Amino acid sequence: MAKSKPDARTYSARGDTLISRQPVLLTRYRAFTRCNHWLTAVCMFALLLSGFAFFHPSLYGLTALFGGGQVARWIHPWIGVVLALSFLGMFVQMWRLNLPNRDDVEWGKKAGHALRGNGDQLPEVGKYNAGQKAVFWGMSLSILLLLGTGLMIWEQYFAQFISIPVQRVAVVVHALSALASFFLVLAHVYAAIWTRGTIRAMTRGTVTGGWAFRHHRKWLRELAQRAGRIPTEK
């Protein structure tokens, strides 16, 4: 005869009681940072869609999303300026946290476990892992190239200062940088969807303690030490 499971009173008698049903929550991004992120994201998608429309005739229909070809051609560079300024705001806030360190080398060696969902096999990391840092610096470089080459080929204001041969090179570099940005954005979105609980950080600004323990344990430990929940390591 199978034994019945002990009820709540049995556990209470042993000293095991449920303290709270609510998970531990940690603030990961402020409201300003989240707005900054979503403004950058909207600008990036608008640039990619309008840029693809100019890239090949078969994609020209995408200009309808912006009110037609003339409007899309006019608004595309201005969206680029907004993107550059918006990403600059993110860069100022995050560049220090994305500096490479020894943890990134170890994480990179075992990055395959992240793709297979074996997070327990990965080394402890701070607020960002090596993959996130690679996307951050890749986006920084590609946006810098997009801005520089975009200004070179902005005929309305800068054509008279740039020679035709330089503009031709700038167009190629601009297209390649846009393509690199597309794949970086794709990787970023895929990772956010694949890692359950990540999108919450950029919509609500918080993550659960369990999420932080699984994916960014060193960051969780630093926050706990700062709050005095655990002793500071000497």
Short mmCIF file of C-alpha atoms in Angstrom, two decimals:
data_model
loop_
_atom_site.label_atom_id
_atom_site.label_comp_id
_atom_site.label_asym_id
_atom_site.label_seq_id
_atom_site.Cartn_x
_atom_site.Cartn_y
_atom_site.Cartn_z
CA MET A 1 0.00 0.00 0.00
CA ALA A 2 1.50 3.34 -1.05
CA LYS A 3 2.11 5.87 1.65
CA SER A 4 0.15 9.11 1.43
CA LYS A 5 2.03 12.34 0.94
CA PRO A 6 2.42 14.47 4.07
CA ASP A 7 0.17 17.51 4.18
CA ALA A 8 1.15 21.08 5.00
CA ARG A 9 0.72 20.50 8.74
CA THR A 10 3.35 17.76 8.68
CA TYR A 11 5.90 20.07 7.04
CA SER A 12 5.01 22.85 9.48
CA ALA A 13 5.68 20.50 12.37
CA ARG A 14 9.15 19.86 10.96
CA GLY A 15 9.87 23.55 10.72
CA ASP A 16 9.44 23.70 6.92
CA THR A 17 6.98 26.44 6.10
CA LEU A 18 6.16 28.45 3.01
CA ILE A 19 7.23 32.04 3.67
CA SER A 20 6.08 33.71 0.45
CA ARG A 21 4.55 32.73 -2.85
CA GLN A 22 6.13 35.68 -4.63
CA PRO A 23 9.50 35.16 -6.39
CA VAL A 24 12.52 37.28 -5.59
CA LEU A 25 12.71 40.13 -8.11
CA LEU A 26 15.76 42.10 -9.15
CA THR A 27 15.82 45.39 -11.01
CA ARG A 28 17.91 44.94 -14.16
CA TYR A 29 17.03 48.00 -16.25
CA ARG A 30 15.67 51.42 -15.32
CA ALA A 31 12.73 52.93 -17.20
CA PHE A 32 15.07 55.34 -19.01
CA THR A 33 17.28 52.47 -20.20
CA ARG A 34 14.28 50.47 -21.40
CA CYS A 35 12.86 53.43 -23.35
CA ASN A 36 16.31 54.06 -24.79
CA HIS A 37 16.55 50.41 -25.86
CA TRP A 38 13.12 50.33 -27.54
CA LEU A 39 13.73 53.61 -29.36
CA THR A 40 16.97 52.16 -30.72
CA ALA A 41 15.18 48.94 -31.70
CA VAL A 42 12.36 50.76 -33.52
CA CYS A 43 14.85 52.92 -35.41
CA MET A 44 16.95 49.90 -36.36
CA PHE A 45 13.98 47.97 -37.75
CA ALA A 46 12.76 51.05 -39.66
CA LEU A 47 16.22 51.52 -41.16
CA LEU A 48 16.53 47.87 -42.12
CA LEU A 49 13.12 47.82 -43.80
CA SER A 50 13.65 51.06 -45.70
CA GLY A 51 17.24 50.13 -46.51
CA PHE A 52 16.22 46.76 -47.93
CA ALA A 53 13.73 48.61 -50.14
CA PHE A 54 16.64 50.50 -51.73
CA PHE A 55 18.91 47.47 -51.82
CA HIS A 56 17.09 45.57 -54.57
CA PRO A 57 14.14 46.38 -56.90
CA SER A 58 12.25 43.28 -55.77
CA LEU A 59 12.06 44.76 -52.26
CA TYR A 60 10.96 48.22 -53.33
CA GLY A 61 7.42 47.46 -52.17
CA LEU A 62 8.65 47.95 -48.61
CA THR A 63 8.65 51.70 -49.22
CA ALA A 64 4.85 51.57 -48.93
CA LEU A 65 5.36 51.18 -45.17
CA PHE A 66 6.79 54.71 -45.13
CA GLY A 67 4.38 56.39 -47.52
CA GLY A 68 6.17 55.73 -50.80
CA GLY A 69 9.64 55.85 -52.29
CA GLN A 70 10.24 59.59 -51.99
CA VAL A 71 9.19 59.74 -48.35
CA ALA A 72 11.24 56.64 -47.52
CA ARG A 73 14.30 58.11 -49.22
CA TRP A 74 13.90 61.37 -47.30
CA ILE A 75 13.19 59.86 -43.88
CA HIS A 76 15.78 57.05 -43.97
CA PRO A 77 18.84 59.19 -43.14
CA TRP A 78 16.98 61.12 -40.45
CA ILE A 79 16.02 57.88 -38.74
CA GLY A 80 19.70 56.99 -38.93
CA VAL A 81 20.61 60.15 -37.03
CA VAL A 82 18.04 59.33 -34.33
CA LEU A 83 19.40 55.78 -34.14
CA ALA A 84 22.97 57.01 -33.68
CA LEU A 85 21.97 59.40 -30.89
CA SER A 86 19.80 56.79 -29.20
CA PHE A 87 22.48 54.12 -29.34
CA LEU A 88 25.01 56.64 -28.01
CA GLY A 89 22.81 56.92 -24.92
CA MET A 90 22.91 53.14 -24.48
CA PHE A 91 26.65 53.03 -25.13
CA VAL A 92 27.35 55.59 -22.39
CA GLN A 93 25.31 53.54 -19.91
CA MET A 94 26.64 50.09 -20.79
CA TRP A 95 30.16 50.19 -22.22
CA ARG A 96 31.93 49.58 -18.91
CA LEU A 97 29.80 46.53 -18.15
CA ASN A 98 30.62 45.12 -21.59
CA LEU A 99 34.39 45.28 -21.29
CA PRO A 100 35.89 41.78 -21.86
CA ASN A 101 37.36 39.88 -18.92
CA ARG A 102 38.62 36.40 -18.07
CA ASP A 103 35.11 35.08 -17.47
CA ASP A 104 34.31 35.73 -21.11
CA VAL A 105 37.14 33.45 -22.27
CA GLU A 106 35.80 30.56 -20.20
CA TRP A 107 32.22 31.27 -21.27
CA GLY A 108 33.26 31.37 -24.92
CA LYS A 109 34.89 27.95 -24.64
CA LYS A 110 31.61 26.48 -23.40
CA ALA A 111 29.22 28.59 -25.47
CA GLY A 112 27.83 25.46 -27.09
CA HIS A 113 26.09 24.59 -23.81
CA ALA A 114 24.11 27.85 -24.06
CA LEU A 115 22.77 26.82 -27.48
CA ARG A 116 21.81 23.40 -26.12
CA GLY A 117 20.08 24.90 -23.07
CA ASN A 118 22.63 23.49 -20.62
CA GLY A 119 23.07 26.67 -18.62
CA ASP A 120 24.37 24.74 -15.61
CA GLN A 121 27.48 23.84 -17.60
CA LEU A 122 28.44 27.47 -18.17
CA PRO A 123 30.77 29.43 -15.86
CA GLU A 124 29.39 32.17 -13.65
CA VAL A 125 29.24 35.60 -15.31
CA GLY A 126 28.36 39.15 -14.35
CA LYS A 127 25.59 41.25 -15.83
CA TYR A 128 26.54 40.32 -19.41
CA ASN A 129 28.07 37.19 -20.88
CA ALA A 130 30.54 36.97 -23.75
CA GLY A 131 27.79 36.53 -26.35
CA GLN A 132 25.95 39.64 -25.21
CA LYS A 133 29.19 41.61 -25.17
CA ALA A 134 30.01 40.47 -28.70
CA VAL A 135 26.61 41.72 -29.91
CA PHE A 136 27.10 45.03 -28.08
CA TRP A 137 30.51 45.76 -29.59
CA GLY A 138 29.45 44.44 -32.98
CA MET A 139 26.46 46.80 -33.00
CA SER A 140 28.66 49.67 -31.82
CA LEU A 141 31.05 49.17 -34.73
CA SER A 142 28.34 48.62 -37.35
CA ILE A 143 26.33 51.69 -36.26
CA LEU A 144 29.49 53.80 -36.31
CA LEU A 145 30.18 52.62 -39.88
CA LEU A 146 26.56 53.16 -40.88
CA LEU A 147 26.63 56.70 -39.53
CA GLY A 148 29.94 57.61 -41.15
CA THR A 149 29.16 56.16 -44.56
CA GLY A 150 25.57 57.36 -44.39
CA LEU A 151 26.73 60.94 -44.01
CA MET A 152 29.08 60.48 -46.98
CA ILE A 153 26.26 59.42 -49.28
CA TRP A 154 23.65 61.89 -47.94
CA GLU A 155 23.50 63.88 -51.15
CA GLN A 156 21.22 66.62 -49.89
CA TYR A 157 23.81 67.93 -47.45
CA PHE A 158 27.22 66.35 -48.00
CA ALA A 159 27.52 65.31 -51.66
CA GLN A 160 29.53 68.40 -52.57
CA PHE A 161 32.19 67.53 -49.99
CA ILE A 162 32.71 63.86 -50.97
CA SER A 163 34.14 62.70 -54.28
CA ILE A 164 32.25 60.19 -56.43
CA PRO A 165 34.84 57.37 -55.99
CA VAL A 166 34.70 57.77 -52.19
CA GLN A 167 30.91 57.75 -52.29
CA ARG A 168 30.95 54.48 -54.24
CA VAL A 169 33.13 52.85 -51.60
CA ALA A 170 30.93 54.32 -48.88
CA VAL A 171 27.81 52.78 -50.47
CA VAL A 172 29.42 49.31 -50.40
CA VAL A 173 30.61 49.69 -46.80
CA HIS A 174 27.19 51.02 -45.81
CA ALA A 175 25.43 48.01 -47.33
CA LEU A 176 27.84 45.53 -45.71
CA SER A 177 27.46 47.25 -42.33
CA ALA A 178 23.68 47.11 -42.66
CA LEU A 179 23.88 43.40 -43.44
CA ALA A 180 26.10 42.84 -40.40
CA SER A 181 23.60 44.79 -38.27
CA PHE A 182 20.78 42.61 -39.56
CA PHE A 183 22.49 39.41 -38.43
CA LEU A 184 23.44 40.93 -35.08
CA VAL A 185 19.85 42.02 -34.48
CA LEU A 186 18.66 38.56 -35.50
CA ALA A 187 21.05 36.94 -33.00
CA HIS A 188 19.97 39.39 -30.29
CA VAL A 189 16.26 38.73 -30.82
CA TYR A 190 16.77 34.96 -31.04
CA ALA A 191 18.75 34.90 -27.78
CA ALA A 192 16.13 37.03 -26.02
CA ILE A 193 13.33 34.66 -27.06
CA TRP A 194 15.36 31.50 -26.48
CA THR A 195 16.40 32.51 -22.95
CA ARG A 196 13.12 32.41 -21.12
CA GLY A 197 12.52 35.43 -18.89
CA THR A 198 14.89 37.74 -20.74
CA ILE A 199 12.25 39.82 -22.54
CA ARG A 200 10.72 40.64 -19.15
CA ALA A 201 13.88 42.59 -18.30
CA MET A 202 13.26 45.04 -21.16
CA THR A 203 9.49 45.26 -20.72
CA ARG A 204 9.09 45.35 -16.93
CA GLY A 205 12.67 46.12 -15.94
CA THR A 206 12.94 43.17 -13.56
CA VAL A 207 14.06 39.55 -13.56
CA THR A 208 13.44 36.79 -11.06
CA GLY A 209 16.07 35.57 -8.66
CA GLY A 210 15.93 32.16 -10.30
CA TRP A 211 16.66 33.66 -13.73
CA ALA A 212 19.61 35.62 -12.36
CA PHE A 213 20.94 32.57 -10.52
CA ARG A 214 20.80 30.47 -13.67
CA HIS A 215 22.17 32.95 -16.20
CA HIS A 216 24.10 35.69 -14.34
CA ARG A 217 25.04 34.22 -10.99
CA LYS A 218 28.02 36.49 -10.37
CA TRP A 219 25.83 39.55 -10.96
CA LEU A 220 23.26 38.16 -8.50
CA ARG A 221 25.97 37.61 -5.91
CA GLU A 222 27.24 41.18 -6.35
CA LEU A 223 23.73 42.56 -5.80
CA ALA A 224 23.25 40.37 -2.73
CA GLN A 225 26.56 41.55 -1.29
CA ARG A 226 25.65 45.17 -1.97
CA ALA A 227 22.35 44.67 -0.16
CA GLY A 228 24.12 43.00 2.77
CA ARG A 229 22.31 39.69 2.24
CA ILE A 230 25.55 37.73 2.01
CA PRO A 231 29.04 38.60 3.32
CA THR A 232 31.40 40.37 0.97
CA GLU A 233 34.25 38.22 -0.34
CA LYS A 234 37.71 39.30 0.84
#
